[in-house]
Amino acid sequence: MLDESLLDAPDDLVRADRHELLRGAAEAGARVRTAIRHATEAGVTELKPDGRPRAVLLAGPGTAATGVADLLDALVGTGSPVVRLAPTGVAPAAGALRWALPGWVGSVDLLLIATPDGSEPGLSLLAEQAYRRGCTVVAVAPARSPLTESVRGAHGLAVPMALPPQPAGDAADGAEAPAAAPGTLWALLTPLLVLLDRTGLLAAPTETLQKVADRLDAVAERCGPAVATYSNPAKTLAAELSEALPLIWAEGPTAGPVGRRFAATLAELAGHPALAAELPEALPAHAALLGQGPAGGADGDDFFRDRVEDAAPLRPRAVLLRDRPADAGGLTAAPAARELAQSHDVALSELHPDDGDDLERLAELIALTDFTAVYLAVASGGRP
């Protein structure tokens, strides 16, 4: 259950945030600026590629790397396929994960490695395998990690990850931040945006990325812990989703990855189930769920059970997530989505960014959903 009183007690909220997730969300803009500087110092902005790669492959563990691959795929579009290399292994531990290159990969392809850890032997082996194939390797990982040394040994380019400032004393109680923690995504994504801008696969000049950082700062001001729930869109959405099964309906080229990341972050940070799908196909895919009523309650056949102990059922709630301003024209399934939700008496929340270029709007949506997931996690005790 969400403790709504905690949402409007900023000091208590910060004390309850053992993993400093709120701090990570607030510092996302600073992580972007630091990542730009690291990419520049590593020489990424001075690269002069001979042409576009035939394919871009991305390897890395966890929610952050998955989100990076999904977002790059949407941003690159038809310029070049972006293929995520999923790991295999007997456990989700750094030493157990392994990655393999497809048989067709060669000298005209580009391998990107993104990890907030850098100690994975499997990624070091992957970099060596790419070197033997003649495939260019670029990695974003913590400085002086085993992976950065392996990549440099394989004549690849390693960019230090923009790490957050270390907390003073025992502020975090020694708790390790989860992979889906806000800020991690931008620390891994930003240098790769700089790189792919140099290859011509997308447009992400430094000036645009500075605007992205500014937009992230603006969202942090609107959604920070000191802002009351009634005027804080992230706190408001967290309260709306606390006893609901979110059905995230995304519309727009970059909204799909944001919706999938939102669902994954809700699960990893808050332990809260959610389903994400893209419009217009989300409507027939989720229509049956809208008509089912509450989900997750106790077995209705046990008439004599003690209902005091029953978990609160989750009622579906639609979240319409669009990557364009509310007044933008063009072809849209939003009216049909609103009509479907209304016809089933299902509440609907809407998220859309202010005007700006693609990356600015994308950044605003990610920041809004990240803050929402963090508030739901902290105020409900979702992550130990």
Short mmCIF file of C-alpha atoms in Angstrom, two decimals:
data_model
loop_
_atom_site.label_atom_id
_atom_site.label_comp_id
_atom_site.label_asym_id
_atom_site.label_seq_id
_atom_site.Cartn_x
_atom_site.Cartn_y
_atom_site.Cartn_z
CA MET A 1 0.00 0.00 0.00
CA LEU A 2 1.20 3.49 -0.84
CA ASP A 3 1.66 5.78 2.14
CA GLU A 4 0.27 8.98 0.60
CA SER A 5 1.13 10.98 3.71
CA LEU A 6 4.78 10.17 3.07
CA LEU A 7 4.60 11.78 -0.37
CA ASP A 8 4.01 15.19 1.25
CA ALA A 9 6.64 14.78 3.96
CA PRO A 10 9.86 15.55 2.02
CA ASP A 11 12.28 14.88 4.87
CA ASP A 12 10.68 11.53 5.72
CA LEU A 13 10.53 10.65 2.02
CA VAL A 14 14.27 11.22 1.60
CA ARG A 15 15.05 9.20 4.74
CA ALA A 16 12.94 6.31 3.43
CA ASP A 17 14.86 6.34 0.12
CA ARG A 18 17.66 3.92 1.06
CA HIS A 19 18.98 3.60 -2.48
CA GLU A 20 18.95 7.38 -3.10
CA LEU A 21 16.65 6.91 -6.09
CA LEU A 22 15.22 10.42 -5.74
CA ARG A 23 18.69 11.88 -5.80
CA GLY A 24 19.47 9.87 -8.92
CA ALA A 25 16.34 11.17 -10.65
CA ALA A 26 17.14 14.75 -9.68
CA GLU A 27 20.74 14.47 -10.92
CA ALA A 28 19.89 13.00 -14.34
CA GLY A 29 20.67 16.32 -16.05
CA ALA A 30 24.03 16.52 -14.30
CA ARG A 31 24.82 12.95 -15.40
CA VAL A 32 24.14 13.96 -19.02
CA ARG A 33 26.54 16.91 -18.77
CA THR A 34 29.23 14.78 -17.17
CA ALA A 35 28.75 12.08 -19.80
CA ILE A 36 29.16 14.65 -22.58
CA ARG A 37 32.44 15.77 -21.02
CA HIS A 38 33.67 12.18 -20.68
CA ALA A 39 32.80 11.44 -24.31
CA THR A 40 34.63 14.57 -25.44
CA GLU A 41 37.72 13.77 -23.36
CA ALA A 42 37.73 10.21 -24.74
CA GLY A 43 37.87 11.60 -28.27
CA VAL A 44 34.40 10.58 -29.43
CA THR A 45 33.59 14.05 -30.78
CA GLU A 46 36.75 13.99 -32.91
CA LEU A 47 36.05 10.67 -34.59
CA LYS A 48 35.78 10.65 -38.38
CA PRO A 49 34.10 7.37 -39.36
CA ASP A 50 34.52 6.08 -42.88
CA GLY A 51 30.77 5.52 -43.18
CA ARG A 52 27.74 4.15 -41.47
CA PRO A 53 27.98 0.71 -39.90
CA ARG A 54 25.95 -2.05 -41.51
CA ALA A 55 24.48 -2.96 -38.11
CA VAL A 56 24.81 -1.75 -34.54
CA LEU A 57 24.95 -4.41 -31.83
CA LEU A 58 24.56 -3.61 -28.14
CA ALA A 59 25.49 -5.81 -25.20
CA GLY A 60 25.11 -5.21 -21.50
CA PRO A 61 23.26 -6.51 -18.45
CA GLY A 62 20.02 -5.48 -16.85
CA THR A 63 17.23 -2.99 -17.35
CA ALA A 64 19.53 -0.08 -18.20
CA ALA A 65 21.23 -1.80 -21.16
CA THR A 66 17.88 -3.10 -22.42
CA GLY A 67 16.47 0.43 -22.30
CA VAL A 68 19.51 1.86 -24.09
CA ALA A 69 19.17 -0.65 -26.93
CA ASP A 70 15.42 -0.07 -27.25
CA LEU A 71 15.83 3.72 -27.33
CA LEU A 72 18.69 3.64 -29.84
CA ASP A 73 16.67 1.38 -32.10
CA ALA A 74 13.81 3.89 -32.09
CA LEU A 75 16.09 6.91 -32.59
CA VAL A 76 18.17 5.35 -35.38
CA GLY A 77 15.07 4.13 -37.20
CA THR A 78 15.80 2.75 -40.65
CA GLY A 79 19.35 4.12 -40.74
CA SER A 80 20.81 0.86 -39.44
CA PRO A 81 19.40 -2.07 -37.49
CA VAL A 82 20.12 -2.00 -33.75
CA VAL A 83 20.40 -5.53 -32.33
CA ARG A 84 20.55 -6.20 -28.61
CA LEU A 85 22.68 -9.21 -27.67
CA ALA A 86 20.83 -10.89 -24.81
CA PRO A 87 23.02 -12.66 -22.25
CA THR A 88 22.85 -16.31 -21.28
CA GLY A 89 23.98 -17.91 -18.04
CA VAL A 90 22.95 -19.86 -14.98
CA ALA A 91 22.40 -16.76 -12.80
CA PRO A 92 22.03 -12.98 -13.21
CA ALA A 93 25.48 -12.40 -11.74
CA ALA A 94 28.38 -10.59 -13.39
CA GLY A 95 30.56 -13.70 -13.40
CA ALA A 96 27.87 -15.98 -14.82
CA LEU A 97 26.66 -13.98 -17.82
CA ARG A 98 27.91 -14.69 -21.33
CA TRP A 99 27.36 -12.96 -24.68
CA ALA A 100 28.02 -14.18 -28.23
CA LEU A 101 28.25 -12.42 -31.57
CA PRO A 102 26.00 -13.62 -34.41
CA GLY A 103 27.85 -15.45 -37.15
CA TRP A 104 27.30 -12.67 -39.70
CA VAL A 105 29.07 -9.94 -37.69
CA GLY A 106 32.23 -8.58 -39.30
CA SER A 107 34.35 -5.52 -40.00
CA VAL A 108 31.47 -3.37 -41.25
CA ASP A 109 29.52 -3.66 -38.00
CA LEU A 110 29.72 -1.75 -34.70
CA LEU A 111 29.57 -3.34 -31.25
CA LEU A 112 28.49 -1.14 -28.34
CA ILE A 113 28.90 -2.34 -24.76
CA ALA A 114 27.03 -0.54 -21.98
CA THR A 115 27.33 -1.62 -18.35
CA PRO A 116 27.23 0.16 -14.96
CA ASP A 117 29.39 -2.66 -13.53
CA GLY A 118 32.34 -3.39 -15.82
CA SER A 119 33.48 -6.55 -14.04
CA GLU A 120 31.66 -9.01 -16.33
CA PRO A 121 34.17 -11.50 -17.83
CA GLY A 122 31.62 -12.32 -20.52
CA LEU A 123 31.74 -8.77 -21.87
CA SER A 124 35.54 -8.81 -21.94
CA LEU A 125 35.42 -12.07 -23.91
CA LEU A 126 32.87 -10.50 -26.25
CA ALA A 127 35.19 -7.55 -26.92
CA GLU A 128 38.02 -9.96 -27.74
CA GLN A 129 35.74 -11.95 -30.05
CA ALA A 130 34.74 -8.74 -31.87
CA TYR A 131 38.40 -7.77 -32.28
CA ARG A 132 39.16 -11.13 -33.94
CA ARG A 133 36.24 -10.54 -36.33
CA GLY A 134 37.45 -7.03 -37.16
CA CYS A 135 34.36 -5.46 -35.60
CA THR A 136 34.75 -2.00 -34.04
CA VAL A 137 34.08 -1.93 -30.27
CA VAL A 138 33.00 1.03 -28.14
CA ALA A 139 32.23 0.57 -24.44
CA VAL A 140 30.72 2.77 -21.75
CA ALA A 141 31.66 1.43 -18.32
CA PRO A 142 33.15 2.63 -15.03
CA ALA A 143 36.72 3.89 -15.39
CA ARG A 144 39.49 1.45 -14.48
CA SER A 145 37.12 -1.49 -14.57
CA PRO A 146 38.31 -4.82 -16.05
CA LEU A 147 36.11 -4.24 -19.09
CA THR A 148 37.68 -0.90 -19.99
CA GLU A 149 41.12 -2.50 -19.90
CA SER A 150 39.94 -5.38 -22.10
CA VAL A 151 38.35 -3.02 -24.64
CA ARG A 152 41.49 -0.92 -24.90
CA GLY A 153 43.52 -4.13 -25.24
CA ALA A 154 41.27 -5.07 -28.17
CA HIS A 155 41.99 -1.67 -29.81
CA GLY A 156 38.50 -0.44 -28.98
CA LEU A 157 37.32 2.83 -27.47
CA ALA A 158 36.31 2.95 -23.80
CA VAL A 159 34.37 5.92 -22.42
CA PRO A 160 34.23 6.28 -18.61
CA MET A 161 30.69 6.10 -17.29
CA ALA A 162 29.42 9.22 -15.54
CA LEU A 163 29.08 7.94 -11.99
CA PRO A 164 27.05 9.79 -9.33
CA PRO A 165 28.84 11.59 -6.51
CA GLN A 166 29.59 9.27 -3.60
CA PRO A 167 27.21 9.80 -0.66
CA ALA A 168 28.70 11.18 2.53
CA GLY A 169 29.16 8.73 5.38
CA ASP A 170 26.64 5.91 5.52
CA ALA A 171 23.82 7.79 3.78
CA ALA A 172 22.95 4.82 1.61
CA ASP A 173 23.51 2.22 4.38
CA GLY A 174 25.76 0.34 1.98
CA ALA A 175 22.79 -0.51 -0.24
CA GLU A 176 23.64 -1.07 -3.86
CA ALA A 177 21.58 0.96 -6.34
CA PRO A 178 19.48 -1.20 -8.69
CA ALA A 179 20.21 -1.33 -12.42
CA ALA A 180 16.98 0.56 -13.18
CA ALA A 181 17.96 3.47 -10.90
CA PRO A 182 17.36 6.87 -12.55
CA GLY A 183 20.51 8.41 -13.91
CA THR A 184 22.10 5.11 -14.91
CA LEU A 185 20.26 5.14 -18.23
CA TRP A 186 21.54 8.62 -19.14
CA ALA A 187 25.08 7.85 -18.02
CA LEU A 188 25.19 4.93 -20.46
CA LEU A 189 23.06 6.40 -23.25
CA THR A 190 24.60 9.86 -23.63
CA PRO A 191 28.11 8.85 -24.87
CA LEU A 192 26.49 6.47 -27.35
CA LEU A 193 24.28 9.28 -28.67
CA VAL A 194 27.43 11.36 -29.18
CA LEU A 195 29.05 8.45 -31.02
CA LEU A 196 26.09 7.71 -33.28
CA ASP A 197 25.80 11.40 -34.09
CA ARG A 198 29.37 11.20 -35.42
CA THR A 199 28.45 8.19 -37.56
CA GLY A 200 25.44 10.02 -39.00
CA LEU A 201 22.90 7.50 -37.73
CA LEU A 202 21.05 10.11 -35.66
CA ALA A 203 21.21 13.80 -34.81
CA ALA A 204 22.50 14.42 -31.28
CA PRO A 205 24.95 17.34 -31.37
CA THR A 206 26.32 18.64 -28.10
CA GLU A 207 23.96 21.63 -28.14
CA THR A 208 20.95 19.30 -28.31
CA LEU A 209 22.26 17.13 -25.49
CA GLN A 210 22.75 20.25 -23.35
CA LYS A 211 19.06 21.03 -23.97
CA VAL A 212 18.25 17.47 -22.90
CA ALA A 213 20.08 18.09 -19.63
CA ASP A 214 18.15 21.35 -19.16
CA ARG A 215 14.84 19.55 -19.79
CA LEU A 216 15.75 16.89 -17.22
CA ASP A 217 16.54 19.66 -14.71
CA ALA A 218 13.17 21.30 -15.43
CA VAL A 219 11.31 18.05 -14.75
CA ALA A 220 13.28 17.60 -11.52
CA GLU A 221 12.10 21.02 -10.39
CA ARG A 222 8.45 20.12 -11.14
CA CYS A 223 8.64 16.63 -9.63
CA GLY A 224 11.02 17.03 -6.69
CA PRO A 225 10.22 15.79 -3.15
CA ALA A 226 9.48 19.33 -1.90
CA VAL A 227 6.71 19.85 -4.48
CA ALA A 228 3.28 18.96 -3.07
CA THR A 229 1.34 16.09 -4.62
CA TYR A 230 -1.46 18.26 -6.01
CA SER A 231 1.01 20.15 -8.23
CA ASN A 232 3.54 17.33 -8.75
CA PRO A 233 2.67 15.20 -11.82
CA ALA A 234 4.91 12.30 -10.78
CA LYS A 235 3.52 12.08 -7.24
CA THR A 236 -0.01 12.37 -8.61
CA LEU A 237 0.52 9.53 -11.08
CA ALA A 238 2.18 7.37 -8.41
CA ALA A 239 -0.87 7.79 -6.20
CA GLU A 240 -3.19 6.96 -9.11
CA LEU A 241 -1.26 3.77 -9.93
CA SER A 242 -0.75 2.56 -6.36
CA GLU A 243 -3.78 0.25 -6.33
CA ALA A 244 -4.06 -0.23 -10.08
CA LEU A 245 -2.74 -2.49 -12.81
CA PRO A 246 -1.23 0.07 -15.22
CA LEU A 247 -1.97 -0.56 -18.88
CA ILE A 248 0.59 1.69 -20.58
CA TRP A 249 -0.53 2.70 -24.07
CA ALA A 250 2.29 4.36 -25.99
CA GLU A 251 1.94 6.37 -29.17
CA GLY A 252 4.84 7.70 -31.22
CA PRO A 253 8.22 6.34 -32.39
CA THR A 254 9.99 7.03 -29.08
CA ALA A 255 7.01 6.52 -26.77
CA GLY A 256 7.12 2.73 -27.21
CA PRO A 257 10.57 2.32 -25.62
CA VAL A 258 9.63 4.76 -22.84
CA GLY A 259 6.47 2.76 -22.09
CA ARG A 260 8.37 -0.53 -21.96
CA ARG A 261 11.02 1.03 -19.73
CA PHE A 262 8.29 2.44 -17.46
CA ALA A 263 6.75 -1.02 -17.03
CA ALA A 264 10.17 -2.58 -16.35
CA THR A 265 11.11 0.15 -13.85
CA LEU A 266 7.82 -0.18 -11.98
CA ALA A 267 8.49 -3.90 -11.64
CA GLU A 268 12.16 -3.62 -10.63
CA LEU A 269 11.99 -0.61 -8.32
CA ALA A 270 8.47 -0.80 -6.88
CA GLY A 271 7.59 -4.45 -7.34
CA HIS A 272 4.48 -3.23 -9.15
CA PRO A 273 3.11 -5.12 -12.20
CA ALA A 274 2.36 -3.22 -15.39
CA LEU A 275 1.74 -4.02 -19.05
CA ALA A 276 2.94 -1.90 -21.97
CA ALA A 277 1.84 -1.93 -25.60
CA GLU A 278 1.83 0.49 -28.50
CA LEU A 279 -1.22 2.12 -30.06
CA PRO A 280 -3.31 1.26 -31.96
CA GLU A 281 -2.60 -2.46 -31.35
CA ALA A 282 -2.71 -1.93 -27.58
CA LEU A 283 -6.48 -1.45 -27.75
CA PRO A 284 -7.48 -4.94 -28.93
CA ALA A 285 -4.60 -6.47 -26.95
CA HIS A 286 -5.83 -5.01 -23.64
CA ALA A 287 -9.57 -4.79 -24.30
CA ALA A 288 -10.28 -8.06 -22.48
CA LEU A 289 -8.32 -6.85 -19.45
CA LEU A 290 -10.47 -3.74 -19.25
CA GLY A 291 -13.59 -5.88 -19.03
CA GLN A 292 -12.30 -8.24 -16.35
CA GLY A 293 -12.67 -5.88 -13.40
CA PRO A 294 -10.33 -6.13 -10.39
CA ALA A 295 -7.35 -8.46 -10.70
CA GLY A 296 -5.10 -10.00 -8.11
CA GLY A 297 -7.73 -10.56 -5.44
CA ALA A 298 -8.27 -13.73 -3.47
CA ASP A 299 -10.01 -16.82 -4.79
CA GLY A 300 -13.70 -15.96 -5.04
CA ASP A 301 -14.75 -19.63 -4.62
CA ASP A 302 -13.64 -19.73 -0.98
CA PHE A 303 -16.75 -18.30 0.62
CA PHE A 304 -15.55 -18.86 4.20
CA ARG A 305 -12.10 -17.26 3.88
CA ASP A 306 -11.05 -14.43 6.20
CA ARG A 307 -11.52 -11.41 3.95
CA VAL A 308 -9.69 -9.13 6.38
CA GLU A 309 -6.46 -10.74 5.14
CA ASP A 310 -7.31 -10.34 1.44
CA ALA A 311 -4.91 -8.33 -0.67
CA ALA A 312 -6.48 -5.30 -2.31
CA PRO A 313 -7.39 -6.17 -5.90
CA LEU A 314 -5.67 -4.28 -8.69
CA ARG A 315 -8.08 -2.46 -10.96
CA PRO A 316 -6.91 -1.71 -14.51
CA ARG A 317 -5.93 1.90 -15.16
CA ALA A 318 -4.90 3.10 -18.60
CA VAL A 319 -1.89 5.37 -19.01
CA LEU A 320 -1.83 7.14 -22.37
CA LEU A 321 1.81 8.01 -23.06
CA ARG A 322 2.49 10.11 -26.17
CA ASP A 323 5.79 11.53 -27.41
CA ARG A 324 4.21 14.70 -28.78
CA PRO A 325 2.56 17.75 -27.16
CA ALA A 326 -1.13 17.54 -26.35
CA ASP A 327 -2.09 19.99 -29.10
CA ALA A 328 -0.01 18.31 -31.83
CA GLY A 329 -1.98 17.32 -34.87
CA GLY A 330 -1.53 14.32 -37.12
CA LEU A 331 -2.87 10.80 -37.16
CA THR A 332 -3.59 9.56 -33.64
CA ALA A 333 -5.41 6.72 -31.88
CA ALA A 334 -5.72 8.74 -28.66
CA PRO A 335 -9.47 9.47 -29.10
CA ALA A 336 -10.14 5.75 -29.62
CA ALA A 337 -8.09 4.95 -26.51
CA ARG A 338 -10.05 7.43 -24.40
CA GLU A 339 -13.33 6.09 -25.75
CA LEU A 340 -12.37 2.46 -25.00
CA ALA A 341 -11.37 3.29 -21.43
CA GLN A 342 -14.52 5.31 -20.84
CA SER A 343 -16.74 2.56 -22.25
CA HIS A 344 -15.35 0.14 -19.64
CA ASP A 345 -15.49 2.72 -16.83
CA VAL A 346 -11.68 2.55 -16.51
CA ALA A 347 -9.75 5.61 -15.34
CA LEU A 348 -7.16 7.02 -17.72
CA SER A 349 -4.06 9.11 -17.03
CA GLU A 350 -2.26 10.99 -19.79
CA LEU A 351 1.42 11.86 -20.13
CA HIS A 352 2.80 14.04 -22.89
CA PRO A 353 5.83 16.35 -23.14
CA ASP A 354 6.09 20.04 -23.89
CA ASP A 355 7.27 21.11 -27.31
CA GLY A 356 10.89 20.63 -28.33
CA ASP A 357 13.01 18.37 -30.49
CA ASP A 358 12.75 14.58 -30.35
CA LEU A 359 15.43 14.07 -27.70
CA GLU A 360 14.07 16.80 -25.42
CA ARG A 361 10.57 15.33 -25.51
CA LEU A 362 11.98 11.85 -24.97
CA ALA A 363 13.97 13.06 -21.96
CA GLU A 364 10.88 14.64 -20.38
CA LEU A 365 8.85 11.44 -20.69
CA ILE A 366 11.64 9.30 -19.23
CA ALA A 367 12.11 11.70 -16.34
CA LEU A 368 8.37 11.85 -15.55
CA THR A 369 8.04 8.06 -15.56
CA ASP A 370 11.26 7.60 -13.57
CA PHE A 371 10.08 9.96 -10.83
CA THR A 372 6.71 8.19 -10.78
CA ALA A 373 8.31 4.76 -10.33
CA VAL A 374 10.62 6.11 -7.61
CA TYR A 375 7.77 7.66 -5.62
CA LEU A 376 5.76 4.45 -5.89
CA ALA A 377 8.80 2.45 -4.74
CA VAL A 378 9.77 4.67 -1.82
CA ALA A 379 6.29 5.45 -0.50
CA SER A 380 5.17 1.81 -0.69
CA GLY A 381 8.42 0.20 0.47
CA GLY A 382 8.52 -1.63 -2.85
CA ARG A 383 12.27 -2.34 -2.91
CA PRO A 384 14.14 -3.67 0.13
#
